[in-house]
PDB file of C-alpha atoms in Angstrom:
ATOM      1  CA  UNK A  22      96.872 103.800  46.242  1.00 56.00           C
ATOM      2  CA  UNK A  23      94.750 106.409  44.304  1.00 59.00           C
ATOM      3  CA  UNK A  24      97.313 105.709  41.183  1.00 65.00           C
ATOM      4  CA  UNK A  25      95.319 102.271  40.560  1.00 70.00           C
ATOM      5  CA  UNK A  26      91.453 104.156  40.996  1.00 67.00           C
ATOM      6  CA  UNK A  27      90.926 102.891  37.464  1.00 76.00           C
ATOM      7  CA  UNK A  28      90.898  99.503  37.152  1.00 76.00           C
ATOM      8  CA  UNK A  29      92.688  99.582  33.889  1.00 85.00           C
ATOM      9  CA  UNK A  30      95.779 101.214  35.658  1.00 87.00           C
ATOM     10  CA  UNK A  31      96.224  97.802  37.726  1.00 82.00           C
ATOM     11  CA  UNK A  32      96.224  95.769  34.859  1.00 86.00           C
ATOM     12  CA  UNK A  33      98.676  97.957  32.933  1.00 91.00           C
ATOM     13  CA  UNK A  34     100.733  97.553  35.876  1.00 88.00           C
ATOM     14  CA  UNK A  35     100.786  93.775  36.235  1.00 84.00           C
ATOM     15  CA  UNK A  36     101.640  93.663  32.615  1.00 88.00           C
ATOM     16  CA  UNK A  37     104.795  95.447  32.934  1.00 89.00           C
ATOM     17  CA  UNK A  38     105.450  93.497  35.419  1.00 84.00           C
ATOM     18  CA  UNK A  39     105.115  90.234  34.082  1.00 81.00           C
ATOM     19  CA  UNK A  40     106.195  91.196  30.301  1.00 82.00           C
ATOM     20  CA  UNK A  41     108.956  93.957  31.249  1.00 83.00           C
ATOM     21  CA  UNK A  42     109.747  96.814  30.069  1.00 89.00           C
ATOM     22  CA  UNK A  43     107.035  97.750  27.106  1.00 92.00           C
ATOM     23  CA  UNK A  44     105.024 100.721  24.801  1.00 94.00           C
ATOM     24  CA  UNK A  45     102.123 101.774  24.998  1.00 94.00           C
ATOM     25  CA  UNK A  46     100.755 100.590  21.763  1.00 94.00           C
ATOM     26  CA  UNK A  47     101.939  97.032  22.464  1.00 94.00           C
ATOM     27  CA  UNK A  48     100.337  96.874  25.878  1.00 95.00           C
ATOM     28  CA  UNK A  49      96.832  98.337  24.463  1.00 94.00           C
ATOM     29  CA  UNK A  50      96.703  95.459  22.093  1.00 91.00           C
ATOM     30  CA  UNK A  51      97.146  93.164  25.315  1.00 92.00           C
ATOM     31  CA  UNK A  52      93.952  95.162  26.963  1.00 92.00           C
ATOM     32  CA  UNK A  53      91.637  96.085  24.513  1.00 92.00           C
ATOM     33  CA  UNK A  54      92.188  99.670  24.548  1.00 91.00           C
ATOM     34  CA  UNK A  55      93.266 102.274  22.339  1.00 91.00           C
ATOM     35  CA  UNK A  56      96.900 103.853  22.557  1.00 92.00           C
ATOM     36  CA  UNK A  57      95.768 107.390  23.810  1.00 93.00           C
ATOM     37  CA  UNK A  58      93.744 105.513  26.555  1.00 93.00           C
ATOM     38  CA  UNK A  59      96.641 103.695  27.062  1.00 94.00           C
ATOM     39  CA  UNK A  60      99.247 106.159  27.128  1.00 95.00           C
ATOM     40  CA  UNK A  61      97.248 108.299  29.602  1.00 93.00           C
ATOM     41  CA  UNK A  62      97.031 105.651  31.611  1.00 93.00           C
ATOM     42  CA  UNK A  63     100.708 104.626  31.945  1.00 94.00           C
ATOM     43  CA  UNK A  64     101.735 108.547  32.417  1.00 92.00           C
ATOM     44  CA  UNK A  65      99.413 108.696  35.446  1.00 91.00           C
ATOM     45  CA  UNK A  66     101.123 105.650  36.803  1.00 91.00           C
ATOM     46  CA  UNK A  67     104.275 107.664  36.459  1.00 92.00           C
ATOM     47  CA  UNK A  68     103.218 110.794  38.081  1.00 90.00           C
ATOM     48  CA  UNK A  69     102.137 107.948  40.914  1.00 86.00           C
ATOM     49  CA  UNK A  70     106.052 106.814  40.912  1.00 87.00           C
ATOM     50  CA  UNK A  71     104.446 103.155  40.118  1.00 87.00           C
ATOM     51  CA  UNK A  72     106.621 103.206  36.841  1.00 90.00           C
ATOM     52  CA  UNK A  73     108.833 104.690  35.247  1.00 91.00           C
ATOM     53  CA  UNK A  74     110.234 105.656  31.741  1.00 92.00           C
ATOM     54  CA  UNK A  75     113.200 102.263  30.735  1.00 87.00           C
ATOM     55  CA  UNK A  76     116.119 104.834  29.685  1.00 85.00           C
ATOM     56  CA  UNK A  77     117.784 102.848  26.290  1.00 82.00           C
ATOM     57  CA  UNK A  78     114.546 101.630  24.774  1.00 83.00           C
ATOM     58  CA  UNK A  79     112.731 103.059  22.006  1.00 79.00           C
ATOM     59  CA  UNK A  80     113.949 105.198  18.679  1.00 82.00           C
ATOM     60  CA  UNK A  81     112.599 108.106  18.336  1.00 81.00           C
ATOM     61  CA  UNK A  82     109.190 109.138  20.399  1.00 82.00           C
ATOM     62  CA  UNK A  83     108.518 105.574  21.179  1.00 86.00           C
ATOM     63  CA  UNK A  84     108.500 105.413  24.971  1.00 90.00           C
ATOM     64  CA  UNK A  85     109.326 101.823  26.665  1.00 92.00           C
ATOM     65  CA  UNK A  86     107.656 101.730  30.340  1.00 93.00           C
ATOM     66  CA  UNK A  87     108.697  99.560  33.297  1.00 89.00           C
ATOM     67  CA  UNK A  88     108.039  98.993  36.805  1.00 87.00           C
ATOM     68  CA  UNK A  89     109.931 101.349  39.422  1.00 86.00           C
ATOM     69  CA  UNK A  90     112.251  98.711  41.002  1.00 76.00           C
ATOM     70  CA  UNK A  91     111.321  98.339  45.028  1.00 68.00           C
ATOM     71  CA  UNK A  92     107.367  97.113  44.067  1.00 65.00           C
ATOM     72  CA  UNK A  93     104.299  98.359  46.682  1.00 66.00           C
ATOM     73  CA  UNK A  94     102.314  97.468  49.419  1.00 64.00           C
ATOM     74  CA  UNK A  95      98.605  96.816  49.392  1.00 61.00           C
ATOM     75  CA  UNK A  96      97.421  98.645  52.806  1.00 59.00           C
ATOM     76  CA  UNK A  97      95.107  97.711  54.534  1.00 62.00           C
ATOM     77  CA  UNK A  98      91.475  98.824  55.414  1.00 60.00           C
ATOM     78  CA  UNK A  99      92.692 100.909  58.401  1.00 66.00           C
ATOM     79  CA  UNK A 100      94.962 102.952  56.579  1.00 63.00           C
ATOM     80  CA  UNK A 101      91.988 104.578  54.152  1.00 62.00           C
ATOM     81  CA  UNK A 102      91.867 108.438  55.045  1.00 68.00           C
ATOM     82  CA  UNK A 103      88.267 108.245  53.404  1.00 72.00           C
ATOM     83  CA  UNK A 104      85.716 105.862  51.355  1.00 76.00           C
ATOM     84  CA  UNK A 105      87.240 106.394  48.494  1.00 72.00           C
ATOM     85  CA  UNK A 106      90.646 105.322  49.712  1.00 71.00           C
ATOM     86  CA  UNK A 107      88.747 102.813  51.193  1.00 76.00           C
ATOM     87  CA  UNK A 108      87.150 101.962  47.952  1.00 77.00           C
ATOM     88  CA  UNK A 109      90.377 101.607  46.242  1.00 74.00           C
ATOM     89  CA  UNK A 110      92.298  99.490  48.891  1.00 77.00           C
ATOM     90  CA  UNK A 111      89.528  96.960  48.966  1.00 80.00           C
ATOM     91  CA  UNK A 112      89.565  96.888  45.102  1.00 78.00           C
ATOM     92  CA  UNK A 113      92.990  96.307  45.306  1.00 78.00           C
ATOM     93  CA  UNK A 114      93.275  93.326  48.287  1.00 81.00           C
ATOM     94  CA  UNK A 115      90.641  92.023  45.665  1.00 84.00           C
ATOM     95  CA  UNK A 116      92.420  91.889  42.844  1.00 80.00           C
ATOM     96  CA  UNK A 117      95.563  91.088  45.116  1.00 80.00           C
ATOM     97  CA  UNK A 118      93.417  87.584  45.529  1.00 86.00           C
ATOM     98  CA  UNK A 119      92.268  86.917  41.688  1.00 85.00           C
ATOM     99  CA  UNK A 120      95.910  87.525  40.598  1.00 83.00           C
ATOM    100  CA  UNK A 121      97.211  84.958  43.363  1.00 86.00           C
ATOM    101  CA  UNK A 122      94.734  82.586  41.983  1.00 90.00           C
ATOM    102  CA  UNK A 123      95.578  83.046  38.524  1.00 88.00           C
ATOM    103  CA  UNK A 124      99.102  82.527  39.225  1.00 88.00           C
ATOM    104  CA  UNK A 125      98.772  79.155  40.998  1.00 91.00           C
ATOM    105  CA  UNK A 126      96.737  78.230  38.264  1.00 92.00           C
ATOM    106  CA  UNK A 127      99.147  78.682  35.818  1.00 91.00           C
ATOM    107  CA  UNK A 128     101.924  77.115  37.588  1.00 92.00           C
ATOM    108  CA  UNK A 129      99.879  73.994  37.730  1.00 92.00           C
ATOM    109  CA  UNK A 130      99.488  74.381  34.064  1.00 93.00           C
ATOM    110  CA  UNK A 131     102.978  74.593  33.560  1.00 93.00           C
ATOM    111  CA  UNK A 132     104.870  72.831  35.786  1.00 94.00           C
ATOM    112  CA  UNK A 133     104.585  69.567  34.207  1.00 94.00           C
ATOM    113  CA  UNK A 134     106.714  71.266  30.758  1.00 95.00           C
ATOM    114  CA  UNK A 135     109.163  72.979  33.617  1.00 94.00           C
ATOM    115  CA  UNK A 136     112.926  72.174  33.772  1.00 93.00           C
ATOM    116  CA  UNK A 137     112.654  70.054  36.331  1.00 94.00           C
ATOM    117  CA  UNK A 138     115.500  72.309  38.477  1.00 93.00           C
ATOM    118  CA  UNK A 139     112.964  74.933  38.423  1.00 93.00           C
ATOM    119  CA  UNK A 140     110.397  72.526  39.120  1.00 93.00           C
ATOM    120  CA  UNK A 141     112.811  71.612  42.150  1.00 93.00           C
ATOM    121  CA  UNK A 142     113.660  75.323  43.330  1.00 93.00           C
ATOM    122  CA  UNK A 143     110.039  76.169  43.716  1.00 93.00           C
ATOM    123  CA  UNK A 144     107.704  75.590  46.524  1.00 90.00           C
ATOM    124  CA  UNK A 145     104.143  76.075  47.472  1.00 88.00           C
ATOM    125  CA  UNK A 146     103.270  75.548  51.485  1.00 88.00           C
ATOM    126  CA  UNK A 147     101.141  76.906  53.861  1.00 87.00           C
ATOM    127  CA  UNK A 148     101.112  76.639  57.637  1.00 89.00           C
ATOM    128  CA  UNK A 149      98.568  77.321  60.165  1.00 91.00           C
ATOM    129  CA  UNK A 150      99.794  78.852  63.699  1.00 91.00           C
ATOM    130  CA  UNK A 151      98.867  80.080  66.855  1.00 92.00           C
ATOM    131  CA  UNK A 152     100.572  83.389  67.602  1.00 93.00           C
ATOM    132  CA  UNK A 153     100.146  86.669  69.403  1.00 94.00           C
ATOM    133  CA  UNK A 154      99.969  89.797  67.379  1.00 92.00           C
ATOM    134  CA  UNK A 155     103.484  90.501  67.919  1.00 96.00           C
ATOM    135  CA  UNK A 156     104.701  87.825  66.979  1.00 96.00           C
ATOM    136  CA  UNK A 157     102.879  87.888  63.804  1.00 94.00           C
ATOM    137  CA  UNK A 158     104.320  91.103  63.461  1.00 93.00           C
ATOM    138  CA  UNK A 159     108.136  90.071  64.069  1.00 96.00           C
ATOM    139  CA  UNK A 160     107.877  86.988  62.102  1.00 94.00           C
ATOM    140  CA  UNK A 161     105.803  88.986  59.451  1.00 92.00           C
ATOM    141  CA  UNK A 162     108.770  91.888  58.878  1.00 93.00           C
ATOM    142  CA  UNK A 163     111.256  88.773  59.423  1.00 95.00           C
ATOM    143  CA  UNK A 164     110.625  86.984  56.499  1.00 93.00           C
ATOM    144  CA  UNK A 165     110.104  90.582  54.493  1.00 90.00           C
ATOM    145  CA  UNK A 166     114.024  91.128  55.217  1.00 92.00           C
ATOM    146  CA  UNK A 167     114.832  87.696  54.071  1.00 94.00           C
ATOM    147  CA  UNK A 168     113.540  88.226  50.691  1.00 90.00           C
ATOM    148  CA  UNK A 169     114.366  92.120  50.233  1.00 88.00           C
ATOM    149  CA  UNK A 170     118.398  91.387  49.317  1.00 91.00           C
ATOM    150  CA  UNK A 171     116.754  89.029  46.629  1.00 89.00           C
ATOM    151  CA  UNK A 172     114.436  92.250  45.589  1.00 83.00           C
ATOM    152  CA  UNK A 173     117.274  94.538  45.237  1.00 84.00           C
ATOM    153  CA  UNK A 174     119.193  91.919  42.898  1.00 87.00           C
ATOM    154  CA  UNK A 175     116.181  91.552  41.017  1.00 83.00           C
ATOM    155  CA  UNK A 176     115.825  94.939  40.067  1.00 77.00           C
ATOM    156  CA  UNK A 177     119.427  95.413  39.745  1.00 79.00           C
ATOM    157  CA  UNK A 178     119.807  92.395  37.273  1.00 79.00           C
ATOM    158  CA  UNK A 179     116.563  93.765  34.844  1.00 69.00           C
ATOM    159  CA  UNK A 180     114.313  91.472  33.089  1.00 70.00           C
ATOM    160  CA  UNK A 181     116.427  89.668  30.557  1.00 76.00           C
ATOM    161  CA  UNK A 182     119.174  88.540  32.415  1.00 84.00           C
ATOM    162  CA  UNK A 183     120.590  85.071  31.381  1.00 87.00           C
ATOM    163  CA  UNK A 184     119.576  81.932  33.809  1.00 88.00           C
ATOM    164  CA  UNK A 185     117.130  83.795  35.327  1.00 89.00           C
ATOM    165  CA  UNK A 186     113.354  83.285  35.505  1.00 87.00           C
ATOM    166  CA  UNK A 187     110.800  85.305  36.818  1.00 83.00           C
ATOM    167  CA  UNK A 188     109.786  84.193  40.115  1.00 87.00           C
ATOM    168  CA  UNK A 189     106.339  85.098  41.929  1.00 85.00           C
ATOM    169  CA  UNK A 190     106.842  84.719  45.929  1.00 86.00           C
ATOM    170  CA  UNK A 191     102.917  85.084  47.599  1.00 84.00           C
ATOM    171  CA  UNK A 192     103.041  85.903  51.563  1.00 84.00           C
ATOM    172  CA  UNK A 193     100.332  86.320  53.493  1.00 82.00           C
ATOM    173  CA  UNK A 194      99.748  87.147  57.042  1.00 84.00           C
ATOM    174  CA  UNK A 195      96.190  87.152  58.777  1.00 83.00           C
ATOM    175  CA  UNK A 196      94.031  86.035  61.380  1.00 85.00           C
ATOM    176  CA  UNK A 197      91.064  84.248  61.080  1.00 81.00           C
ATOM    177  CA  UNK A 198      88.325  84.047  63.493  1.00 77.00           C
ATOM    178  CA  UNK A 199      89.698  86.892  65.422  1.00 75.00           C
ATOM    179  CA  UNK A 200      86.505  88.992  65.718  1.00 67.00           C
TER     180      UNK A 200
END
């Protein structure tokens, strides 16, 4: 959690995410920043094991950066040790909410210029349901082992793989009106 206490980590992040494996000095173009800013930044993410050095890349000192395959959870507010833990998680959750925004409004941006079988292989629902708390639980780590085989291919297969796409899958789990 503390690995993303500067805002500027998170962003770095989500860029290597979305954009693969990449240097420094590219991504500080993409955020304003300068390369030693940058490069700080993306070594404390690696002493956080939130990326990792892309082995093959590069001539020379030029370092290529990419996500460590297996992604993160969020936590939650009752996980925080301390307010500053507490600080961070709630930055994150809201940040976890502009970037699921942002996303949805880009697929609606693009889907109309979409291949229409990737038009037809995605999906956007939601459901409303009545349900204990364990069965929010055991339907909650269900559908997290359905899509962890897909994960592990993912990460296996690397960014540039032919006929593949990258894919953004949003779950969410929560009451409301509970208190």
């Amino acid at each position: 959690m503390k690995s993303f206490a500067h805002p500027l980590r998170l962003r770095l992040y989500e860029l290597l995410e979305e954009l693969g494996p990449s240097t420094a000095t590219q991504l500080s173009g993409r955020v304003g920043e300068n390369t030693g800013s940058t490069s700080y930044h993306l070594r404390e993410l690696a002493r956080h094991g939130m990326i990792e050095v892309a082995e093959g890349l590069g001539k020379g000192k030029e370092k290529y950066w990419r996500v460590t395959p297996g992604g993160f959870g969020y936590g939650t507010p009752e996980d925080a040790a301390d307010s500053e833990t507490l600080g961070v998680i709630r930055v994150l959750l809201q940040d976890l909410v502009r970037q699921r925004g942002a996303e949805l409004e880009r697929w609606l941006t693009e889907e109309p210029g979409t291949p229409r079988e990737w038009v037809e292989a995605s999906g956007l629902s939601r459901r409303s349901l009545r349900l204990t708390t364990e069965e929010s639980i055991a339907m909650r780590d269900a559908v997290m082992e359905v899509i962890e085989p897909y994960r592990v291919v993912s990460d296996e297969r690397g960014p540039d793989h032919p006929d593949t796409s990258r894919v953004i899958v949003h779950f969410d789990v929560f009451p409301t009106g509970a208190g």
